[in-house]
Coordinates of C-alpha atoms and ligand atoms in Angstrom, one line a residue:
M1 CA 41.2 98.9 17.5
A2 CA 41.1 94.9 17.0
D3 CA 42.7 93.2 15.0
T4 CA 44.4 89.7 14.8
P5 CA 46.8 87.5 16.6
N6 CA 50.2 86.5 14.8
T7 CA 49.3 82.9 14.0
A8 CA 51.8 82.1 16.4
T9 CA 49.9 82.4 19.0
K10 CA 46.2 82.7 17.8
M11 CA 45.2 79.0 18.4
E12 CA 46.8 78.5 21.6
K13 CA 44.1 81.4 22.4
L14 CA 41.6 79.7 20.8
V15 CA 42.2 77.1 22.0
A16 CA 41.5 77.6 25.4
L17 CA 39.2 80.0 24.3
C18 CA 37.3 77.6 23.1
K19 CA 37.7 75.3 26.9
R20 CA 37.5 78.3 28.9
R21 CA 33.5 78.8 27.2
G22 CA 32.2 74.4 26.1
F23 CA 32.7 74.9 22.7
I24 CA 35.5 72.3 23.2
F25 CA 36.4 69.8 25.3
Q26 CA 38.9 66.8 25.4
S27 CA 36.7 63.8 25.6
S28 CA 37.8 61.8 28.5
E29 CA 39.3 64.3 30.0
I30 CA 39.2 63.4 33.3
Y31 CA 41.8 60.4 32.4
G32 CA 43.7 62.4 30.8
G33 CA 41.8 62.8 27.4
I34 CA 42.2 60.9 24.8
N35 CA 44.4 61.4 21.0
G36 CA 42.1 61.9 18.3
F37 CA 38.3 62.5 20.1
W38 CA 37.2 65.8 21.4
D39 CA 34.2 66.5 22.4
Y40 CA 31.5 70.0 21.6
G41 CA 30.7 71.7 25.0
P42 CA 27.0 74.0 25.6
L43 CA 28.2 76.5 22.8
G44 CA 30.3 74.0 20.6
V45 CA 26.8 71.7 20.0
E46 CA 25.0 75.3 18.8
L47 CA 28.0 76.2 16.7
K48 CA 28.5 73.0 14.8
R49 CA 24.7 71.9 14.5
N50 CA 24.0 75.1 13.0
L51 CA 26.3 74.6 10.5
K52 CA 25.2 70.9 10.0
D53 CA 21.4 72.8 9.6
A54 CA 23.2 75.4 7.2
W55 CA 24.3 72.9 5.0
W56 CA 20.8 69.9 5.7
Q57 CA 18.3 73.4 4.8
D58 CA 20.1 74.6 1.6
I59 CA 21.3 70.7 0.6
V60 CA 18.5 68.9 0.5
R61 CA 15.7 70.9 1.8
C62 CA 16.2 73.7 -0.8
P63 CA 19.0 72.3 -2.5
G64 CA 18.0 76.3 -5.6
V65 CA 18.6 75.5 -9.9
G66 CA 20.6 73.5 -11.0
P67 CA 23.2 74.4 -14.3
D68 CA 20.3 72.5 -16.4
G69 CA 17.7 75.8 -15.2
N70 CA 15.6 72.8 -13.3
P71 CA 15.2 73.3 -9.0
I72 CA 17.8 70.8 -8.0
D73 CA 16.7 67.2 -6.5
M74 CA 17.7 65.6 -3.5
V75 CA 17.0 64.1 -1.0
G76 CA 18.4 62.7 2.5
L77 CA 19.2 59.7 4.0
D78 CA 20.7 58.0 7.3
C79 CA 22.4 54.5 7.6
T80 CA 24.7 52.9 9.6
I81 CA 28.1 53.3 11.4
I82 CA 28.3 49.3 11.2
M83 CA 27.6 47.3 7.2
H84 CA 28.4 44.7 5.6
P85 CA 31.8 44.2 5.5
K86 CA 31.6 42.9 2.2
V87 CA 30.6 47.7 1.5
W88 CA 34.2 47.3 2.0
V89 CA 35.5 45.1 0.2
A90 CA 33.6 46.4 -2.5
S91 CA 34.8 50.7 -2.0
G92 CA 38.3 49.1 -1.8
H93 CA 38.6 50.0 1.3
A94 CA 39.0 46.7 2.5
A95 CA 42.7 46.6 0.1
T96 CA 44.1 50.6 -0.4
F97 CA 43.1 52.5 2.9
A98 CA 45.5 52.0 4.6
D99 CA 48.3 54.5 4.7
P100 CA 53.0 52.7 5.0
M101 CA 53.8 53.5 8.4
V102 CA 57.2 52.6 10.1
D103 CA 58.1 51.6 13.8
D104 CA 60.3 53.1 15.9
R105 CA 61.8 49.3 17.4
E106 CA 63.6 51.5 19.6
T107 CA 60.8 53.4 21.0
K108 CA 56.9 52.0 19.7
Q109 CA 56.4 54.8 18.4
R110 CA 54.1 54.9 14.9
Y111 CA 55.5 57.0 12.7
R112 CA 53.5 57.9 9.1
Y113 CA 56.2 56.2 6.7
D114 CA 55.7 60.0 4.1
H115 CA 55.7 62.0 7.2
V116 CA 58.3 61.7 8.7
M117 CA 61.6 64.3 7.1
C118 CA 65.2 63.8 8.3
Y119 CA 67.7 66.8 8.7
T120 CA 71.2 65.9 6.5
H121 CA 74.9 67.1 6.3
P122 CA 75.7 70.1 4.2
A123 CA 77.7 68.2 1.6
G124 CA 76.7 65.2 2.0
D125 CA 79.2 63.4 4.1
A126 CA 78.1 59.5 3.9
T127 CA 79.3 59.2 7.1
A128 CA 77.3 62.0 9.0
P129 CA 75.1 61.1 11.1
I130 CA 70.9 61.2 9.0
F131 CA 68.4 63.3 12.4
A132 CA 64.3 62.5 11.5
F133 CA 61.8 64.3 12.1
L134 CA 57.9 65.4 12.0
P135 CA 57.5 68.7 11.1
D136 CA 54.9 70.6 13.6
S137 CA 55.8 68.8 16.3
P138 CA 58.9 69.1 18.8
S139 CA 60.9 66.7 17.5
E140 CA 61.5 69.7 14.8
A141 CA 63.6 71.6 16.6
K142 CA 65.3 69.4 18.6
R143 CA 66.7 67.1 16.0
K144 CA 68.0 71.0 14.0
K145 CA 69.3 71.4 16.9
E146 CA 71.5 68.4 17.6
A147 CA 72.6 68.6 13.6
I148 CA 73.6 71.9 13.3
K149 CA 75.6 71.2 16.7
K150 CA 76.9 67.8 14.8
F151 CA 77.5 69.5 11.4
G152 CA 78.8 73.3 12.2
A153 CA 76.3 74.6 9.4
E154 CA 72.5 74.3 8.3
P155 CA 71.5 71.0 7.0
L156 CA 70.1 69.7 4.3
V157 CA 65.6 68.5 4.4
L158 CA 65.1 65.8 3.3
P159 CA 62.7 62.9 2.9
Y160 CA 63.1 60.5 4.1
T161 CA 60.9 58.3 1.9
S162 CA 63.9 59.8 0.2
F163 CA 66.6 57.4 1.5
K164 CA 66.2 53.1 -0.7
D165 CA 70.2 51.6 0.7
A166 CA 70.8 50.0 4.3
A167 CA 74.1 52.0 4.8
T168 CA 72.2 55.6 4.6
L169 CA 69.2 53.7 6.8
A170 CA 71.4 53.0 9.2
R171 CA 72.1 55.9 9.9
V172 CA 68.7 57.6 10.3
F173 CA 68.7 58.9 14.2
A174 CA 64.4 58.6 14.2
P175 CA 62.0 61.4 15.7
E176 CA 63.1 60.4 19.1
A177 CA 64.9 57.7 18.9
T178 CA 68.6 57.8 20.8
Q179 CA 69.7 55.1 18.6
A180 CA 70.6 55.0 15.0
G181 CA 69.1 52.6 12.5
T182 CA 66.3 51.5 14.1
L183 CA 63.2 52.8 12.0
T184 CA 61.3 49.9 10.3
E185 CA 60.6 48.8 6.8
P186 CA 58.0 50.4 5.8
R187 CA 54.3 48.4 6.2
Q188 CA 50.5 49.1 5.5
F189 CA 48.7 50.3 8.1
N190 CA 45.2 50.3 7.8
L191 CA 42.7 53.6 9.3
M192 CA 39.3 51.4 10.0
F193 CA 38.3 51.2 13.3
E194 CA 37.1 46.9 13.9
S195 CA 35.1 45.5 15.8
H196 CA 33.0 41.8 16.4
A197 CA 29.0 41.4 15.6
G198 CA 27.6 39.3 18.0
P199 CA 28.8 37.5 20.8
L200 CA 31.8 36.0 18.9
K201 CA 34.5 38.2 18.1
D202 CA 36.5 36.0 14.9
E203 CA 37.4 36.8 11.6
A204 CA 33.4 35.8 10.9
N205 CA 31.8 38.6 12.6
K206 CA 34.4 41.2 12.0
V207 CA 32.8 44.7 10.9
Y208 CA 33.4 47.9 10.4
L209 CA 32.7 51.6 12.1
R210 CA 32.8 53.1 9.1
P211 CA 35.5 55.5 7.7
E212 CA 32.6 57.5 4.6
T213 CA 29.5 58.1 5.4
A214 CA 29.5 58.0 1.1
Q215 CA 29.2 53.4 0.6
G216 CA 26.0 54.1 2.1
I217 CA 24.5 56.2 0.1
F218 CA 25.5 53.8 -2.6
A219 CA 24.7 50.4 -0.8
N220 CA 21.1 52.7 -0.8
F221 CA 20.7 53.3 -4.9
R222 CA 18.4 50.9 -6.3
N223 CA 15.6 51.7 -2.6
V224 CA 16.4 54.9 -3.2
L225 CA 15.3 55.2 -6.5
D226 CA 12.6 52.3 -5.9
T227 CA 11.2 54.2 -3.6
S228 CA 11.0 57.9 -4.5
R229 CA 10.6 59.7 -8.1
V230 CA 14.2 61.5 -8.0
K231 CA 15.0 61.6 -11.5
I232 CA 18.1 61.5 -12.8
P233 CA 20.0 64.1 -12.7
F234 CA 19.9 63.8 -8.6
G235 CA 21.3 63.6 -5.5
I236 CA 21.1 61.9 -1.6
A237 CA 23.2 64.2 1.2
Q238 CA 23.6 62.7 4.1
Q239 CA 25.5 64.1 8.1
G240 CA 27.1 61.2 10.4
K241 CA 29.6 60.0 11.5
A242 CA 32.8 58.8 10.2
F243 CA 35.8 56.5 11.9
R244 CA 38.7 56.4 10.8
N245 CA 42.0 55.3 13.1
E246 CA 43.9 58.2 12.1
V247 CA 48.2 57.5 13.1
T248 CA 49.3 60.9 13.5
P249 CA 46.1 63.3 14.6
R250 CA 46.5 66.2 15.4
N251 CA 46.2 69.6 15.2
Y252 CA 43.3 70.2 17.0
T253 CA 40.1 68.7 15.9
F254 CA 40.7 68.7 11.5
R255 CA 42.6 65.6 12.2
S256 CA 40.3 63.5 14.7
R257 CA 39.4 60.2 14.7
E258 CA 35.8 60.3 15.1
F259 CA 34.6 63.0 12.8
E260 CA 30.9 63.8 11.0
Q261 CA 30.5 64.8 7.2
M262 CA 28.9 65.7 5.1
E263 CA 28.2 63.7 2.0
I264 CA 26.5 64.5 -1.6
E265 CA 26.2 62.4 -3.4
F266 CA 24.7 63.8 -7.2
F267 CA 23.9 60.6 -9.4
I268 CA 24.3 61.9 -12.9
N269 CA 24.4 60.9 -16.5
P270 CA 27.7 60.6 -17.4
E271 CA 27.3 62.7 -20.4
T272 CA 26.5 65.9 -18.0
A273 CA 30.2 65.2 -15.5
L274 CA 32.4 68.1 -16.3
E275 CA 29.2 70.1 -16.3
W276 CA 27.3 69.2 -12.4
Y277 CA 31.3 68.9 -11.4
K278 CA 32.0 72.5 -12.6
Y279 CA 28.4 74.0 -10.7
W280 CA 29.2 71.6 -7.2
R281 CA 32.3 72.8 -7.0
D282 CA 31.4 76.2 -7.5
T283 CA 28.1 76.2 -5.2
R284 CA 29.9 74.6 -2.6
F285 CA 33.0 77.3 -2.8
A286 CA 30.3 80.2 -2.2
W287 CA 28.6 78.0 0.0
W288 CA 31.6 78.7 2.8
Q289 CA 31.6 82.1 1.4
S290 CA 27.8 82.3 2.6
I291 CA 27.9 81.1 6.0
G292 CA 31.4 83.7 7.2
L293 CA 34.1 82.0 5.2
A294 CA 34.4 85.4 2.9
G295 CA 37.6 86.0 2.6
V296 CA 41.3 85.6 2.6
N297 CA 41.2 82.4 4.1
L298 CA 39.3 80.3 2.1
Q299 CA 40.4 78.9 -1.6
L300 CA 39.6 76.8 -3.5
R301 CA 42.3 74.2 -5.5
E302 CA 41.6 72.3 -8.5
H303 CA 44.0 69.0 -7.5
D304 CA 46.7 67.8 -10.8
R305 CA 46.7 65.2 -11.9
D306 CA 48.5 62.6 -9.9
E307 CA 47.2 63.5 -7.0
L308 CA 43.6 62.1 -7.9
S309 CA 41.9 59.8 -6.4
H310 CA 42.2 56.1 -8.2
Y311 CA 38.3 56.6 -8.2
A312 CA 38.9 60.1 -9.4
K313 CA 41.2 59.6 -12.2
A314 CA 39.3 59.5 -15.8
G315 CA 37.4 62.6 -14.3
A316 CA 36.2 65.8 -14.8
G317 CA 38.5 66.7 -12.6
T318 CA 38.2 66.7 -8.2
S319 CA 39.1 70.3 -6.6
D320 CA 39.6 70.5 -2.6
I321 CA 38.0 74.1 -1.2
E322 CA 40.6 74.6 1.1
Y323 CA 41.0 76.7 4.6
K324 CA 44.2 78.8 6.0
F325 CA 43.8 77.4 9.3
P326 CA 46.0 79.8 12.4
F327 CA 48.8 75.7 11.9
T328 CA 48.3 75.5 8.2
D329 CA 49.9 79.2 7.9
P330 CA 50.8 80.0 5.0
G331 CA 49.4 76.8 3.6
F332 CA 46.1 75.6 3.4
G333 CA 44.1 72.5 4.7
E334 CA 41.3 71.5 2.8
L335 CA 37.7 71.2 3.9
E336 CA 35.9 69.4 0.9
G337 CA 36.4 67.7 -1.5
V338 CA 34.3 68.1 -4.6
A339 CA 35.2 64.7 -7.0
H340 CA 33.7 63.6 -10.4
R341 CA 33.7 59.7 -8.7
T342 CA 33.3 58.5 -12.2
D343 CA 30.9 55.6 -12.2
Y344 CA 33.4 53.6 -10.0
D345 CA 30.8 52.9 -6.4
L346 CA 28.0 51.4 -8.2
R347 CA 30.5 49.5 -10.6
Q348 CA 31.5 47.7 -7.8
H349 CA 28.5 46.3 -5.3
A350 CA 27.1 45.6 -8.8
E351 CA 29.7 43.5 -8.4
H352 CA 30.6 42.6 -5.6
S353 CA 26.8 41.9 -3.9
G354 CA 26.3 40.4 -7.5
L355 CA 22.9 42.4 -8.4
K356 CA 24.6 43.4 -11.4
D357 CA 22.6 45.5 -14.5
K358 CA 19.6 45.7 -12.2
L359 CA 22.0 48.8 -10.5
K360 CA 21.2 50.7 -12.7
Y361 CA 19.7 53.2 -14.0
F362 CA 16.5 53.1 -16.5
D363 CA 16.6 56.3 -18.3
Q364 CA 13.0 57.0 -19.8
E365 CA 13.3 60.6 -20.0
L366 CA 15.9 60.2 -23.0
Q367 CA 14.4 56.8 -24.3
L368 CA 11.3 59.0 -25.1
K369 CA 14.5 61.9 -27.0
L370 CA 16.3 59.5 -28.8
Q371 CA 13.2 57.7 -29.9
A372 CA 12.1 61.1 -31.3
Q373 CA 14.9 60.6 -32.8
G374 CA 15.1 58.5 -34.7
M375 CA 17.7 56.0 -32.9
S376 CA 17.3 52.0 -33.8
K377 CA 16.5 50.4 -30.6
E378 CA 19.6 48.4 -30.9
D379 CA 21.7 52.2 -30.2
M380 CA 19.7 53.6 -28.0
E381 CA 19.6 49.9 -25.8
A382 CA 23.8 50.8 -23.7
K383 CA 22.7 54.9 -24.1
I384 CA 20.0 54.3 -22.0
K385 CA 20.5 51.6 -19.7
Y386 CA 23.6 53.1 -17.6
F387 CA 25.4 53.0 -13.9
P388 CA 25.1 56.6 -13.4
H389 CA 28.0 59.0 -12.7
V390 CA 28.3 61.2 -9.6
I391 CA 30.2 64.1 -8.3
E392 CA 30.4 64.3 -4.6
P393 CA 30.8 67.1 -2.4
S394 CA 31.9 65.9 0.3
A395 CA 32.8 67.8 3.7
G396 CA 33.9 67.6 7.4
A397 CA 31.2 69.1 10.1
D398 CA 33.9 69.0 12.5
R399 CA 36.5 70.6 10.4
G400 CA 33.6 72.7 9.8
T401 CA 33.4 74.2 13.2
L402 CA 36.4 74.7 13.7
A403 CA 37.1 76.5 10.2
L404 CA 34.0 79.1 11.5
L405 CA 35.7 79.3 14.9
C406 CA 39.2 80.9 13.5
E407 CA 37.5 82.5 11.6
A408 CA 35.5 84.4 13.9
Y409 CA 38.3 85.1 16.5
T410 CA 39.2 88.4 16.5
D411 CA 41.5 89.8 19.8
D412 CA 39.6 93.4 20.8
P413 CA 41.5 94.9 24.1
G414 CA 39.5 97.7 23.4
R415 CA 36.7 94.8 25.0
P416 CA 35.9 94.3 28.4
S417 CA 36.9 90.9 27.6
G418 CA 39.9 91.1 25.1
V419 CA 38.5 89.3 22.0
V420 CA 35.1 88.5 19.9
M421 CA 34.0 86.5 17.9
K422 CA 32.5 87.2 15.3
F423 CA 30.4 84.3 13.7
H424 CA 27.7 84.9 10.9
P425 CA 25.0 86.0 13.0
R426 CA 23.3 81.9 11.3
M427 CA 26.4 80.4 13.2
A428 CA 26.4 82.5 16.1
P429 CA 25.2 79.6 18.9
I430 CA 23.3 82.2 20.9
K431 CA 21.5 84.7 19.0
A432 CA 20.6 87.6 21.3
A433 CA 21.4 87.9 25.0
I434 CA 18.8 89.8 27.0
F435 CA 19.5 91.9 30.4
P436 CA 18.2 93.5 32.8
L437 CA 20.1 96.8 33.4
V438 CA 20.1 96.0 36.6
D439 CA 18.2 92.9 39.1
K440 CA 15.5 95.4 40.6
D441 CA 12.2 97.6 39.6
G442 CA 10.1 95.3 38.0
M443 CA 13.6 95.1 35.4
P444 CA 14.0 90.7 35.3
E445 CA 10.1 90.7 34.6
I446 CA 10.1 91.9 31.9
A447 CA 13.0 90.2 30.7
T448 CA 12.2 86.9 31.8
N449 CA 9.4 87.8 29.6
L450 CA 11.1 88.4 26.3
F451 CA 13.5 85.3 27.4
N452 CA 10.7 82.9 26.8
D453 CA 8.7 84.8 24.2
L454 CA 12.3 84.8 22.1
R455 CA 13.1 81.5 22.6
R456 CA 10.2 79.9 21.0
T457 CA 12.1 80.5 17.5
W458 CA 16.6 81.4 18.8
N459 CA 19.3 80.3 21.4
V460 CA 18.9 82.7 23.4
Q461 CA 20.5 84.2 26.8
L462 CA 18.4 85.8 29.8
D463 CA 21.5 86.9 31.7
I464 CA 20.2 88.9 35.3
K465 CA 23.4 89.3 37.6
Q466 CA 27.1 91.3 37.4
N467 CA 27.4 94.0 36.0
I468 CA 26.9 95.0 32.6
G469 CA 30.4 95.5 31.5
K470 CA 30.9 91.6 32.3
R471 CA 27.9 90.3 30.6
Y472 CA 29.1 92.3 27.2
A473 CA 32.7 90.2 28.2
R474 CA 30.5 86.9 28.1
M475 CA 28.5 87.6 24.7
D476 CA 31.7 88.6 23.1
E477 CA 33.6 85.3 23.9
A478 CA 30.5 83.2 23.0
G479 CA 29.5 85.6 19.3
T480 CA 26.3 86.9 20.5
P481 CA 25.3 89.0 17.5
F482 CA 23.2 91.5 19.6
C483 CA 22.1 92.6 23.2
F484 CA 19.2 93.4 25.0
T485 CA 19.3 95.5 27.7
I486 CA 16.0 96.4 30.0
D487 CA 16.2 99.6 32.0
T488 CA 15.0 102.4 33.8
Q489 CA 13.7 104.2 30.1
T490 CA 12.4 100.7 29.2
L491 CA 10.0 101.6 31.9
Q492 CA 8.9 104.5 31.1
D493 CA 8.7 104.4 26.9
Q494 CA 9.2 100.5 26.6
T495 CA 12.4 100.8 24.9
V496 CA 15.2 98.9 25.2
T497 CA 18.8 99.1 24.1
V498 CA 20.3 97.0 21.4
R499 CA 24.0 96.5 21.1
H500 CA 25.6 94.8 17.9
R501 CA 28.8 92.9 18.4
D502 CA 31.5 93.9 16.1
T503 CA 30.5 97.4 15.5
L504 CA 29.4 98.2 19.4
L505 CA 27.0 100.4 18.2
Q506 CA 23.6 101.4 20.9
E507 CA 20.1 102.0 19.2
R508 CA 17.3 102.2 21.0
I509 CA 14.1 100.4 19.6
N510 CA 10.7 99.1 21.0
I511 CA 10.8 96.2 22.5
A512 CA 7.0 95.4 21.2
N513 CA 9.9 94.8 17.5
V514 CA 12.6 92.9 19.8
R515 CA 11.3 89.9 18.2
G516 CA 10.8 91.6 14.3
F517 CA 13.9 93.2 14.7
L518 CA 16.2 90.4 15.5
A519 CA 14.0 87.9 12.7
D520 CA 14.9 91.0 10.3
K521 CA 18.4 90.5 11.0
M522 CA 18.4 86.4 11.4
N523 CA 16.5 86.4 7.7
Q524 CA 18.5 89.2 5.8
V525 CA 22.1 86.7 6.9
Ligands
GAP1 N1 33.7 60.2 -0.2 C1 35.3 61.3 0.3 C2 35.7 61.3 1.1 O1 35.2 60.4 2.3 P1 38.2 62.8 2.4 O2 38.9 63.7 1.2 O3 39.0 61.6 2.6 O4 36.9 62.1 0.9 C3 36.0 64.1 3.4 O5 37.4 63.3 4.1 C4 36.4 65.3 3.8 O6 35.5 64.7 5.7 C5 37.6 66.2 4.1 O7 37.4 66.9 2.8 C6 37.6 66.1 6.2 O8 36.7 67.7 5.6 C7 36.6 64.8 6.9 N2 37.7 64.8 7.5 C8 38.0 63.5 6.2 N3 39.1 63.1 7.5 C9 39.7 63.9 8.6 C10 39.9 63.4 10.2 N4 41.2 62.2 9.8 N5 38.7 64.4 11.4 C11 38.0 65.6 10.7 N6 38.0 66.0 9.7 C12 38.3 64.6 8.2

């Protein structure tokens, strides 16, 4: 019987499988890897591509009907990674996209100020040492052991940020330090990667790798309006790389320094913000469910007001779509944020670019409506020319891929592989495998013909050699939903067996119906 492994080992097993089967590799592994960067192997790139393609299909090409009863208007965009540096001044990233950091003078390690936790004396002894650690790192267990030995009792846990006076700070042993008092004051650390455009490496040529794809959309708002027939409400969608010099990249691909985003900026009349916010929040949650994250591991969490970003404070709300990753369990980690960003970004770009009111939207339809209601020209003016508000569903393609991998991973001691990846068929990297039972009697030729036909439409694999058990095992690890086997009976009655990955049921169908069978299964999803 299939079961789910305990959370402590599930991640280790998944990471091992991802490497063994070519889902994810460490970037530059032959040189010892580089922290916070990951490569996708042959299976991983298919999985991630399926996720991105499904998003593009369901968001840009066929986004459904909005709360106003009209088909959603959405167009795509593909902007550069390096943009004019003023973009990041306008967006606020240059000034505020920073985490407060503390450095350890002894070990030269750098920590996020608000991530450091401390084991302190249980009775509050003001002379006792304080042992700092990073949760979920080896320093946690090591420091706890030291604290218990020193205090002779379970220590209290307090955040490092709660210590303010110099005497207390002098008692803090940094997570890896051997002496107390070696942590610096917290300092701001900008997360944007810098480079230089042009031959001179000077301030004037400094550029940044974008930390989000969203700003490319705002910077092109006028271009899209002027060149396509979109009318408010409408959205602009973009997928692409984003870069953040994360201080503590960790949890596999979850927090990387180079990652991919899938972002929508949906432009609306401010008065409709609440209905569109709710629409996108619920639609995006349902979308993640539709591609296989349908169980208890997915949740929607509305932010408390004090959690909101600077631009979202005045808005209709912000929520996160979260997944319970093995390393966050029993907690959840963010897959996608849905935020009402108000008109913050467009106003900022209007100001910093000097375009001012030229970035406003002229709402002709509203004008006609208000005219019909008899509103005066003066009263109408402010209502029909405005900076649209924005609802932004912003998702991570790498986090999404990781969630699909975690969700699919199922230990099953009953199978030769001991594990099966139960991907939703729409996400599965390989849709079907074709096996001749033996490498003779014309079976490989029949299999090759079937393979050549199916591969015109789907990513399928032909596997001729090895015993059938090993071939099934490989496909279980790859998460292939269907295997078609050509055997002796095929030679007599042109039927093949279909093995269903999840149920292990086998049935016979005519070889001529295989294409229709697969199309039917893929369309059901
Ligand atoms: N434009 C809004 C924005 O960028 P965000 O919450 O910072 O918002 C959106 O990022 C999504 O991008 C996150 O929900 C997450 O899926 C992904 N993401 C952010 N930082 C990431 C990182 N360091 N590694 C992998 N994915 C990341």
